[in-house]
mmCIF file of C-alpha atoms in Angstrom:
data_model
loop_
_atom_site.group_PDB
_atom_site.id
_atom_site.type_symbol
_atom_site.label_atom_id
_atom_site.label_comp_id
_atom_site.label_asym_id
_atom_site.label_seq_id
_atom_site.Cartn_x
_atom_site.Cartn_y
_atom_site.Cartn_z
ATOM 1 C CA MET A 123 -0.007 0.008 0.009
ATOM 2 C CA ALA A 124 1.418 3.399 -1.026
ATOM 3 C CA THR A 125 1.817 6.107 1.648
ATOM 4 C CA VAL A 126 0.229 9.435 1.036
ATOM 5 C CA GLN A 127 2.594 12.178 1.964
ATOM 6 C CA SER A 128 0.936 15.401 3.210
ATOM 7 C CA ALA A 129 2.111 18.832 2.059
ATOM 8 C CA PRO A 130 4.613 20.601 4.280
ATOM 9 C CA ILE A 131 3.162 23.215 6.656
ATOM 10 C CA MET A 132 4.540 26.725 6.945
ATOM 11 C CA PRO A 133 5.593 27.639 10.436
ATOM 12 C CA ALA A 134 3.076 29.706 12.431
ATOM 13 C CA VAL A 135 4.857 33.043 12.805
ATOM 14 C CA ILE A 136 4.123 36.596 13.725
ATOM 15 C CA LEU A 137 5.799 39.121 11.494
ATOM 16 C CA GLU A 138 6.385 42.772 12.517
ATOM 17 C CA THR A 139 6.982 45.792 10.336
ATOM 18 C CA GLU A 140 7.390 49.411 11.358
ATOM 19 C CA ARG A 141 3.641 49.919 11.776
ATOM 20 C CA LEU A 142 2.051 46.478 11.523
ATOM 21 C CA ARG A 143 1.842 43.185 13.410
ATOM 22 C CA LEU A 144 1.017 40.295 11.118
ATOM 23 C CA ARG A 145 -0.559 37.487 13.145
ATOM 24 C CA ALA A 146 -3.169 34.785 12.892
ATOM 25 C CA LEU A 147 -6.741 35.776 12.623
ATOM 26 C CA LEU A 148 -8.670 35.696 15.891
ATOM 27 C CA GLU A 149 -12.249 35.688 17.034
ATOM 28 C CA SER A 150 -11.851 39.288 17.990
ATOM 29 C CA ASP A 151 -11.290 40.121 14.262
ATOM 30 C CA ILE A 152 -14.692 38.854 13.124
ATOM 31 C CA ASP A 153 -16.544 42.233 13.275
ATOM 32 C CA ASP A 154 -13.753 44.075 11.448
ATOM 33 C CA VAL A 155 -13.494 41.323 8.852
ATOM 34 C CA LEU A 156 -17.290 41.522 8.269
ATOM 35 C CA ALA A 157 -17.118 45.333 7.974
ATOM 36 C CA SER A 158 -14.259 45.018 5.480
ATOM 37 C CA CYS A 159 -15.721 42.345 3.336
ATOM 38 C CA VAL A 160 -19.084 43.944 2.808
ATOM 39 C CA ASP A 161 -17.319 47.138 1.572
ATOM 40 C CA PRO A 162 -18.337 47.717 -2.052
ATOM 41 C CA GLU A 163 -14.776 48.814 -3.072
ATOM 42 C CA LEU A 164 -13.281 45.586 -1.701
ATOM 43 C CA GLN A 165 -15.962 43.497 -3.373
ATOM 44 C CA ARG A 166 -15.347 45.306 -6.668
ATOM 45 C CA TRP A 167 -11.937 43.710 -7.020
ATOM 46 C CA ILE A 168 -12.027 40.549 -4.847
ATOM 47 C CA PRO A 169 -14.629 37.859 -5.146
ATOM 48 C CA LEU A 170 -15.524 37.977 -1.451
ATOM 49 C CA PRO A 171 -17.895 36.362 -1.019
ATOM 50 C CA ALA A 172 -18.081 34.260 -4.156
ATOM 51 C CA PRO A 173 -20.031 36.067 -6.868
ATOM 52 C CA GLY A 174 -23.767 35.734 -6.280
ATOM 53 C CA GLU A 175 -23.400 35.152 -2.517
ATOM 54 C CA THR A 176 -23.775 37.502 0.428
ATOM 55 C CA TYR A 177 -21.023 38.090 3.035
ATOM 56 C CA THR A 178 -22.501 37.536 6.531
ATOM 57 C CA ARG A 179 -21.280 37.411 10.070
ATOM 58 C CA THR A 180 -21.302 33.592 9.727
ATOM 59 C CA THR A 181 -19.040 33.974 6.694
ATOM 60 C CA ALA A 182 -16.633 36.104 8.663
ATOM 61 C CA GLU A 183 -16.639 33.655 11.574
ATOM 62 C CA GLU A 184 -15.950 30.731 9.164
ATOM 63 C CA PHE A 185 -13.129 32.672 7.559
ATOM 64 C CA CYS A 186 -11.401 33.744 10.885
ATOM 65 C CA LEU A 187 -11.886 30.532 12.817
ATOM 66 C CA LYS A 188 -11.820 27.767 10.194
ATOM 67 C CA ALA A 189 -10.847 28.721 6.597
ATOM 68 C CA ALA A 190 -7.775 30.901 7.406
ATOM 69 C CA PRO A 191 -6.202 28.453 9.832
ATOM 70 C CA ALA A 192 -6.942 25.540 7.429
ATOM 71 C CA ILE A 193 -4.814 27.224 4.701
ATOM 72 C CA ARG A 194 -1.735 26.632 6.922
ATOM 73 C CA THR A 195 -2.619 23.273 8.413
ATOM 74 C CA GLY A 196 -3.585 21.965 4.974
ATOM 75 C CA GLY A 197 -0.204 23.001 3.502
ATOM 76 C CA ASP A 198 -1.669 25.560 1.130
ATOM 77 C CA GLY A 199 0.069 28.594 2.648
ATOM 78 C CA GLN A 200 -0.517 30.918 5.577
ATOM 79 C CA HIS A 201 -2.949 33.691 6.354
ATOM 80 C CA TRP A 202 -2.193 36.755 8.469
ATOM 81 C CA ALA A 203 -4.314 39.581 9.975
ATOM 82 C CA MET A 204 -2.766 43.013 9.408
ATOM 83 C CA VAL A 205 -2.994 44.779 12.770
ATOM 84 C CA ASP A 206 -2.060 48.457 13.348
ATOM 85 C CA LYS A 207 0.577 48.292 16.113
ATOM 86 C CA GLU A 208 -0.426 51.705 17.500
ATOM 87 C CA THR A 209 -4.163 51.113 17.712
ATOM 88 C CA GLY A 210 -4.315 47.330 17.856
ATOM 89 C CA ARG A 211 -7.124 47.428 15.216
ATOM 90 C CA PHE A 212 -7.429 44.861 12.413
ATOM 91 C CA THR A 213 -6.717 46.689 9.114
ATOM 92 C CA GLY A 214 -6.630 43.951 6.495
ATOM 93 C CA SER A 215 -5.454 40.575 5.451
ATOM 94 C CA VAL A 216 -2.417 39.127 3.717
ATOM 95 C CA ALA A 217 -1.829 35.533 2.798
ATOM 96 C CA LEU A 218 0.413 33.099 0.967
ATOM 97 C CA LEU A 219 -1.832 30.791 -1.089
ATOM 98 C CA ARG A 220 -1.782 28.074 -3.753
ATOM 99 C CA THR A 221 1.657 26.994 -2.591
ATOM 100 C CA GLN A 222 3.398 24.505 -4.902
ATOM 101 C CA TRP A 223 5.856 22.875 -2.542
ATOM 102 C CA PRO A 224 7.804 20.826 -5.075
ATOM 103 C CA ALA A 225 8.516 23.936 -7.111
ATOM 104 C CA LEU A 226 8.846 26.227 -4.077
ATOM 105 C CA VAL A 227 6.365 28.681 -5.571
ATOM 106 C CA THR A 228 3.602 30.505 -3.671
ATOM 107 C CA GLU A 229 1.134 33.341 -4.402
ATOM 108 C CA ILE A 230 0.562 36.373 -2.225
ATOM 109 C CA GLY A 231 -2.848 37.932 -1.839
ATOM 110 C CA TYR A 232 -4.044 40.851 0.296
ATOM 111 C CA TRP A 233 -6.835 43.298 0.986
ATOM 112 C CA VAL A 234 -7.049 46.367 3.224
ATOM 113 C CA SER A 235 -10.037 47.470 5.350
ATOM 114 C CA PRO A 236 -11.689 50.765 4.325
ATOM 115 C CA TRP A 237 -10.270 52.515 7.454
ATOM 116 C CA GLY A 238 -6.724 51.362 6.599
ATOM 117 C CA ARG A 239 -6.543 52.322 2.958
ATOM 118 C CA GLY A 240 -4.195 54.959 1.618
ATOM 119 C CA ARG A 241 -1.673 54.480 4.435
ATOM 120 C CA GLY A 242 0.750 52.058 2.732
ATOM 121 C CA TYR A 243 -0.267 49.120 4.864
ATOM 122 C CA ALA A 244 -0.681 46.768 1.893
ATOM 123 C CA THR A 245 2.837 47.492 0.557
ATOM 124 C CA GLU A 246 4.303 47.179 4.016
ATOM 125 C CA ALA A 247 2.638 43.778 4.548
ATOM 126 C CA VAL A 248 3.437 42.423 1.070
ATOM 127 C CA VAL A 249 7.138 43.339 1.487
ATOM 128 C CA ALA A 250 7.252 41.650 4.903
ATOM 129 C CA VAL A 251 5.457 38.441 3.825
ATOM 130 C CA SER A 252 7.151 38.069 0.415
ATOM 131 C CA ARG A 253 10.653 38.517 1.906
ATOM 132 C CA TRP A 254 9.839 36.093 4.678
ATOM 133 C CA ALA A 255 8.805 33.538 1.985
ATOM 134 C CA VAL A 256 12.018 34.031 0.012
ATOM 135 C CA ASN A 257 14.006 33.690 3.243
ATOM 136 C CA GLN A 258 12.153 30.388 3.915
ATOM 137 C CA GLY A 259 13.543 29.145 0.576
ATOM 138 C CA PHE A 260 10.733 29.889 -1.859
ATOM 139 C CA GLN A 261 12.089 30.492 -5.341
ATOM 140 C CA ARG A 262 9.086 32.462 -6.614
ATOM 141 C CA VAL A 263 6.363 34.548 -5.071
ATOM 142 C CA GLU A 264 3.546 35.382 -7.471
ATOM 143 C CA LEU A 265 1.131 38.273 -7.165
ATOM 144 C CA LYS A 266 -1.955 38.631 -9.309
ATOM 145 C CA ALA A 267 -4.364 41.555 -9.444
ATOM 146 C CA ALA A 268 -7.324 42.466 -11.620
ATOM 147 C CA VAL A 269 -5.980 44.626 -14.456
ATOM 148 C CA GLY A 270 -8.302 47.486 -13.529
ATOM 149 C CA ASN A 271 -7.269 47.463 -9.881
ATOM 150 C CA THR A 272 -4.645 50.158 -10.107
ATOM 151 C CA GLY A 273 -4.225 50.405 -6.321
ATOM 152 C CA SER A 274 -3.325 46.734 -5.998
ATOM 153 C CA ARG A 275 -1.070 46.934 -9.013
ATOM 154 C CA LYS A 276 0.797 49.930 -7.481
ATOM 155 C CA VAL A 277 1.327 47.810 -4.339
ATOM 156 C CA ALA A 278 2.864 45.057 -6.456
ATOM 157 C CA GLU A 279 5.300 47.464 -8.120
ATOM 158 C CA ALA A 280 6.100 49.340 -4.873
ATOM 159 C CA ALA A 281 6.902 45.974 -3.170
ATOM 160 C CA GLY A 282 9.472 45.172 -5.925
ATOM 161 C CA PHE A 283 7.485 42.670 -7.907
ATOM 162 C CA ALA A 284 8.267 42.548 -11.639
ATOM 163 C CA PRO A 285 5.387 42.727 -14.153
ATOM 164 C CA GLU A 286 5.243 39.497 -16.160
ATOM 165 C CA GLY A 287 2.104 39.576 -18.318
ATOM 166 C CA THR A 288 -1.642 38.941 -18.196
ATOM 167 C CA GLU A 289 -3.807 36.029 -17.477
ATOM 168 C CA ARG A 290 -6.834 36.568 -19.720
ATOM 169 C CA ASN A 291 -10.382 36.125 -18.340
ATOM 170 C CA ALA A 292 -8.886 34.558 -15.215
ATOM 171 C CA MET A 293 -10.876 35.837 -12.264
ATOM 172 C CA PRO A 294 -14.584 35.787 -11.604
ATOM 173 C CA LEU A 295 -15.722 39.082 -10.012
ATOM 174 C CA HIS A 296 -19.175 40.212 -8.927
ATOM 175 C CA GLU A 297 -19.526 42.267 -12.130
ATOM 176 C CA GLY A 298 -18.223 39.614 -14.619
ATOM 177 C CA ARG A 299 -14.740 38.257 -15.273
ATOM 178 C CA SER A 300 -11.454 40.089 -15.248
ATOM 179 C CA ASP A 301 -8.008 39.628 -16.733
ATOM 180 C CA LEU A 302 -5.267 39.372 -14.082
ATOM 181 C CA ALA A 303 -1.950 41.256 -14.150
ATOM 182 C CA VAL A 304 0.754 38.835 -13.124
ATOM 183 C CA TYR A 305 3.801 39.873 -11.099
ATOM 184 C CA GLY A 306 6.669 37.858 -9.750
ATOM 185 C CA LEU A 307 9.411 38.165 -7.168
ATOM 186 C CA ILE A 308 12.476 35.768 -7.155
ATOM 187 C CA PRO A 309 15.451 35.634 -4.872
ATOM 188 C CA THR A 310 17.757 37.414 -7.335
ATOM 189 C CA ASP A 311 15.399 40.415 -7.350
ATOM 190 C CA LEU A 312 16.427 40.988 -3.745
ATOM 191 C CA ALA A 313 20.180 40.708 -4.268
#
């Protein structure tokens, strides 16, 4: 009988930047996650919830207490809450997802709460998490953003990701499908 080998699991870590603490999502984040994920601007660019569904408190609870932790324990990546160090308030989410362990490739995704936007938090978090991933031995960190999402694309560029092309018709959004701008970061980009 063949043995099934499970995917490696990323270490559970807390990362700190100048202004942010990146830590696991907690029950105390549920209300702020809900307020963030019902925001029309966030839903414009990220399919939260899935197109055609409604984001509810139960959805936020499921995300914070089950789905986000399962990303790490299932070997798919790791999810962090972005917390403002000064106020202690949840200000967004950043994650490594769709990790391909044999190739040492992972994808970074992020969103910022309405009250945290325009402060550079996304760039700060993306830099911290992507550099941590490269320091863990990953050979490629991918970042994908809807082509019309100029804010997210500016984050990618400010965080040092190189533009690589477009995945056509790749993401379902609430208002139809979108092409995705693809960016990559590899160890030699940091040399």
